[in-house]
Amino acid sequence: MPDLYAVIGNPIAHSKSPTIHTLFAQQTHQHMQYYALLSPLDNFRGTVSEFLGQNGKGLNVTVPFKLEAYQLATQLTERASIAQAVNTLRFDNDAIFGDNTDGVGLVKDIEINLGIPITHQRILLIGAGGAAQGVILPLLQKQPALLAIANRTSDKAHALQQKFSVYGDVVAGDIMNFSDQDFHIVINATSASLQGELPELPGKIFTHTILAYDMMYGREPTPFLHLAKYSGAQQQADGIGMLVEQAAESFFLWRNVRPQTQPVIALLKSHTPSPLTP
Ligand code: ATR
């Protein structure tokens, strides 16, 4: 019997994770099976128990269960504990190990795949929900010159500033607080792109931007990436690279083998795109 893994979420049908992990498994000759697992919104724990009953070895966790996965884990990495969100579970005998590989996935995509250093750069992170919270610590560990967190509801950005200031230079506010400032890297961590919307954003913010990065992805460039392009951002990227990189980190946690990400990113980018889902 192959070892069993899955991505659990709701909705989940359009997830690319089964494709990614199946390609990783083929590439590294791992005897495993990975599938998409739909959990009822009100029965995450029950669905995980059932998966464990089938001798499941590990799960990726996506919207809206990352907080519940954090609560379920009996052992947490520092980054998962600080993010208070878990996207990777590994079942080790009686222990449930929880990690969050989203941030390291983003950092690797920006620095290695796109070749843009984060250290000493001015970074603007738009959004203050779970997706933003999961990437702040790994970004700060790269020692940017500044991390500005802008959110429609500025109180939430200020709460994150308070929480993360011990790890680096963090400022927070409404996007309009930063409209006269230059940022090298602008990251959209809001869920606006999922609805085909654009967070309110002054185009001039992109005047000196090297990279505009949308953590979401979809059929077409998102409205955020459109605005960035036409407002002068030198380069634009969607979240496909981050998705594959976070998957590779999870795969490593489960199998202790590092798959190559480049061929998988290239394949996903060339394939018929699917709707906007993590
Ligand atoms: P996720 O886990 O995807 O981050 P979330 O925790 O619900 O989801 O957070 C969604 C984030 O996207 C929030 O920062 C939200 O802003 P508010 O805190 O003001 O609600 C942001 N967001 C969603 N739709 C948006 C829109 N149309 N414009 C601007 N920000 C938006």
XYZ file of C-alpha atoms and ligand atoms in Angstrom:
309
model
C 0.000 0.000 0.000
C 1.349 3.469 -0.847
C 1.648 5.999 2.011
C -1.401 8.260 2.038
C -1.348 12.082 1.948
C -3.993 14.667 1.081
C -4.842 18.342 0.948
C -7.840 19.121 3.135
C -10.013 22.194 2.588
C -13.438 23.465 1.605
C -13.747 24.014 -1.333
C -10.969 21.766 -2.589
C -11.894 20.379 -6.020
C -9.723 22.825 -7.955
C -6.621 22.518 -5.777
C -3.370 22.043 -7.688
C -1.701 20.320 -4.733
C -2.532 16.736 -5.875
C -0.873 17.451 -9.241
C 2.158 19.025 -7.580
C 2.723 16.238 -5.057
C 2.101 13.497 -7.601
C 4.798 15.069 -9.798
C 7.141 15.339 -6.792
C 6.526 11.675 -5.920
C 7.266 10.541 -9.482
C 10.369 12.670 -9.636
C 11.782 11.341 -6.341
C 10.454 7.750 -6.658
C 8.355 7.873 -3.483
C 5.697 5.216 -2.983
C 2.822 7.481 -1.982
C -0.621 8.625 -2.991
C -1.891 12.196 -2.602
C -5.457 13.364 -3.136
C -7.883 16.213 -2.434
C -10.003 15.738 0.709
C -13.160 17.800 1.122
C -14.029 18.400 4.761
C -17.436 19.638 5.908
C -16.989 23.150 7.334
C -18.132 21.988 10.762
C -16.223 18.707 10.943
C -12.521 19.265 10.347
C -11.478 17.100 13.309
C -13.789 14.261 12.309
C -12.473 14.292 8.736
C -8.880 14.224 9.984
C -9.717 11.296 12.332
C -11.187 9.357 9.439
C -8.068 10.021 7.373
C -5.931 8.803 10.282
C -8.113 5.698 10.483
C -7.047 4.936 6.903
C -3.437 5.182 8.088
C -2.934 8.643 6.525
C 0.580 9.991 7.033
C 0.219 13.718 6.447
C -2.028 16.552 5.318
C -1.740 19.900 3.668
C -4.327 22.228 5.111
C -5.943 25.051 3.211
C -8.791 27.541 3.530
C -10.596 27.699 5.920
C -8.943 25.183 8.278
C -5.444 26.525 9.002
C -6.400 27.797 12.454
C -8.151 24.527 13.351
C -5.075 22.619 12.199
C -2.952 24.835 14.448
C -5.229 23.947 17.364
C -5.114 20.244 16.518
C -1.310 19.953 16.364
C 0.412 18.644 19.493
C 3.877 19.801 18.359
C 4.463 23.057 16.498
C 7.432 24.633 14.781
C 8.288 28.182 15.858
C 7.034 29.644 12.572
C 3.687 27.835 12.844
C 3.324 28.794 16.479
C 3.960 32.475 15.734
C 1.742 32.498 12.635
C -0.980 30.660 14.622
C -1.749 28.835 11.403
C -0.740 25.380 10.163
C -0.651 24.316 6.521
C 1.202 21.020 7.027
C 0.385 18.188 9.413
C 2.455 15.068 9.881
C 1.175 12.158 11.930
C 4.026 10.687 13.970
C 2.742 7.770 16.063
C 0.795 9.580 18.810
C 2.030 13.096 18.046
C 0.565 15.497 15.497
C 3.332 17.677 14.128
C 2.254 21.041 12.653
C 4.242 23.459 10.521
C 3.577 26.424 8.278
C 5.541 26.378 5.026
C 3.706 29.251 3.308
C 6.196 31.944 4.289
C 9.272 30.002 3.332
C 7.533 29.175 0.038
C 7.022 32.871 -0.668
C 10.577 33.795 0.303
C 12.073 31.039 -1.867
C 9.962 32.016 -4.842
C 10.981 35.666 -4.584
C 14.657 35.123 -3.858
C 15.544 31.942 -5.717
C 13.057 31.615 -8.572
C 12.612 35.310 -9.312
C 16.140 36.267 -8.250
C 15.123 39.290 -6.177
C 16.758 39.745 -2.766
C 14.574 40.696 0.204
C 17.409 41.750 2.515
C 17.760 45.572 2.781
C 14.696 46.129 0.569
C 11.576 48.056 1.475
C 8.621 45.664 1.442
C 4.926 46.520 1.407
C 2.576 43.722 2.468
C -1.071 44.408 1.709
C -3.556 42.494 3.868
C -3.694 41.445 7.507
C -5.627 38.173 7.430
C -4.368 34.624 7.822
C -2.444 34.645 4.546
C -0.522 37.794 5.502
C 0.131 36.609 9.039
C 1.676 33.363 7.770
C 4.412 35.109 5.772
C 5.491 37.957 8.067
C 8.073 36.111 10.169
C 9.927 34.483 7.232
C 9.991 37.880 5.465
C 11.414 39.584 8.562
C 14.005 36.835 9.009
C 15.449 38.014 5.668
C 16.074 41.404 7.303
C 14.387 43.799 4.907
C 15.043 47.522 5.447
C 11.382 47.894 6.360
C 8.190 45.848 6.323
C 5.069 47.975 5.967
C 1.741 46.214 6.564
C -1.244 47.963 4.984
C -4.805 46.815 5.453
C -8.275 48.111 4.614
C -9.092 47.663 8.308
C -6.006 49.364 9.704
C -6.529 48.110 13.277
C -5.703 44.597 12.086
C -2.471 45.837 10.504
C -1.545 47.597 13.765
C -2.202 44.401 15.740
C 0.233 42.526 13.470
C 2.781 45.321 13.830
C 2.632 44.952 17.617
C 2.992 41.220 17.394
C 5.925 41.156 14.968
C 7.928 44.281 15.897
C 10.271 42.204 18.031
C 11.450 40.430 14.888
C 12.254 43.480 12.750
C 11.365 46.965 11.574
C 7.593 46.892 11.028
C 5.187 49.762 10.380
C 1.439 49.541 9.799
C -1.548 51.520 8.656
C -4.052 52.160 5.927
C -2.628 51.959 2.411
C -3.054 55.733 2.058
C -0.509 56.190 4.875
C 2.107 54.841 2.499
C 1.021 56.438 -0.774
C 4.027 58.780 -0.910
C 6.588 56.107 -0.114
C 8.669 53.886 -2.392
C 8.645 50.121 -2.064
C 10.901 47.656 -3.878
C 8.606 44.690 -3.365
C 4.813 44.974 -3.058
C 2.975 41.804 -2.019
C -0.786 41.354 -2.218
C -1.825 39.011 0.598
C -5.487 40.054 0.575
C -8.171 37.712 -0.648
C -9.442 40.451 -3.005
C -8.087 38.678 -6.107
C -10.208 35.631 -5.273
C -13.251 37.778 -6.031
C -11.554 39.402 -9.019
C -11.315 42.588 -6.964
C -8.534 45.042 -6.402
C -7.597 46.315 -2.952
C -7.796 50.107 -2.930
C -4.313 51.110 -3.965
C -2.675 54.255 -5.325
C -0.928 53.304 -8.602
C 2.014 55.561 -7.758
C 3.035 53.109 -5.062
C 4.554 51.012 -7.878
C 6.740 53.748 -9.366
C 9.973 52.312 -7.940
C 8.790 48.741 -7.522
C 11.043 45.937 -8.727
C 8.516 43.192 -8.027
C 4.735 43.156 -7.574
C 3.706 39.780 -6.169
C 0.163 38.447 -5.840
C -0.053 35.458 -3.507
C -3.175 34.389 -5.416
C -3.208 33.124 -8.975
C -5.757 32.535 -11.663
C -6.633 32.249 -15.310
C -5.636 35.804 -16.043
C -3.222 38.153 -14.332
C -5.097 39.460 -11.284
C -6.362 43.083 -11.217
C -3.531 43.808 -8.760
C -0.907 42.598 -11.236
C -2.558 44.577 -14.039
C -2.413 47.765 -12.016
C 1.199 47.069 -11.037
C 2.222 46.523 -14.631
C 0.593 49.667 -15.926
C 1.858 51.717 -12.984
C 5.512 50.925 -13.583
C 6.381 47.818 -11.550
C 9.331 46.200 -13.320
C 8.233 42.602 -12.757
C 4.977 40.893 -11.781
C 4.451 37.413 -10.367
C 1.456 35.403 -9.229
C 1.400 32.832 -6.424
C 2.094 29.677 -8.481
C 5.768 29.644 -7.535
C 4.920 30.112 -3.856
C 2.383 27.291 -4.061
C 4.948 24.871 -5.477
C 7.680 25.981 -3.051
C 5.467 25.592 0.028
C 4.459 22.164 -1.293
C 8.128 21.186 -1.666
C 8.771 22.144 1.970
C 5.821 20.010 3.096
C 7.033 17.140 0.945
C 10.452 17.400 2.598
C 8.867 17.334 6.069
C 7.015 14.147 5.203
C 9.533 12.260 3.064
C 12.906 13.796 3.970
C 13.577 14.266 0.240
C 13.733 17.597 -1.591
C 11.964 17.560 -4.946
C 12.979 19.887 -7.765
C 10.488 22.709 -8.015
C 11.464 24.374 -11.308
C 10.052 21.728 -13.675
C 6.790 21.636 -11.718
C 6.415 25.434 -11.752
C 7.138 25.472 -15.483
C 4.570 22.752 -16.107
C 1.848 24.455 -14.049
C 2.481 27.794 -15.726
C 2.223 26.234 -19.169
C -0.909 24.202 -18.414
C -4.539 25.138 -18.727
C -4.962 27.344 -15.686
C -7.607 26.521 -13.129
C -9.739 28.918 -11.079
C -8.372 30.919 -8.194
C -7.848 28.440 -5.390
C -4.985 27.831 -3.009
P -6.936 34.987 4.321
O -6.776 33.798 5.217
O -7.024 34.648 2.845
O -5.937 36.053 4.597
P -8.857 36.502 5.807
O -8.193 36.140 7.084
O -10.351 36.532 5.720
O -8.393 35.550 4.637
O -8.277 37.954 5.366
C -8.608 38.554 4.155
C -7.720 39.775 3.959
O -7.985 40.337 2.676
C -7.969 40.897 4.955
O -6.783 41.625 5.136
C -9.034 41.734 4.229
O -9.121 43.060 4.649
P -10.013 43.446 5.955
O -9.205 43.020 7.141
O -10.183 44.913 5.865
O -11.302 42.682 5.811
C -8.476 41.670 2.836
N -9.460 41.922 1.778
C -10.392 41.080 1.299
N -11.088 41.646 0.286
C -10.547 42.877 0.109
C -10.814 43.966 -0.788
N -11.761 43.886 -1.730
N -10.051 45.084 -0.679
C -9.090 45.169 0.260
N -8.786 44.180 1.131
C -9.506 43.054 1.065
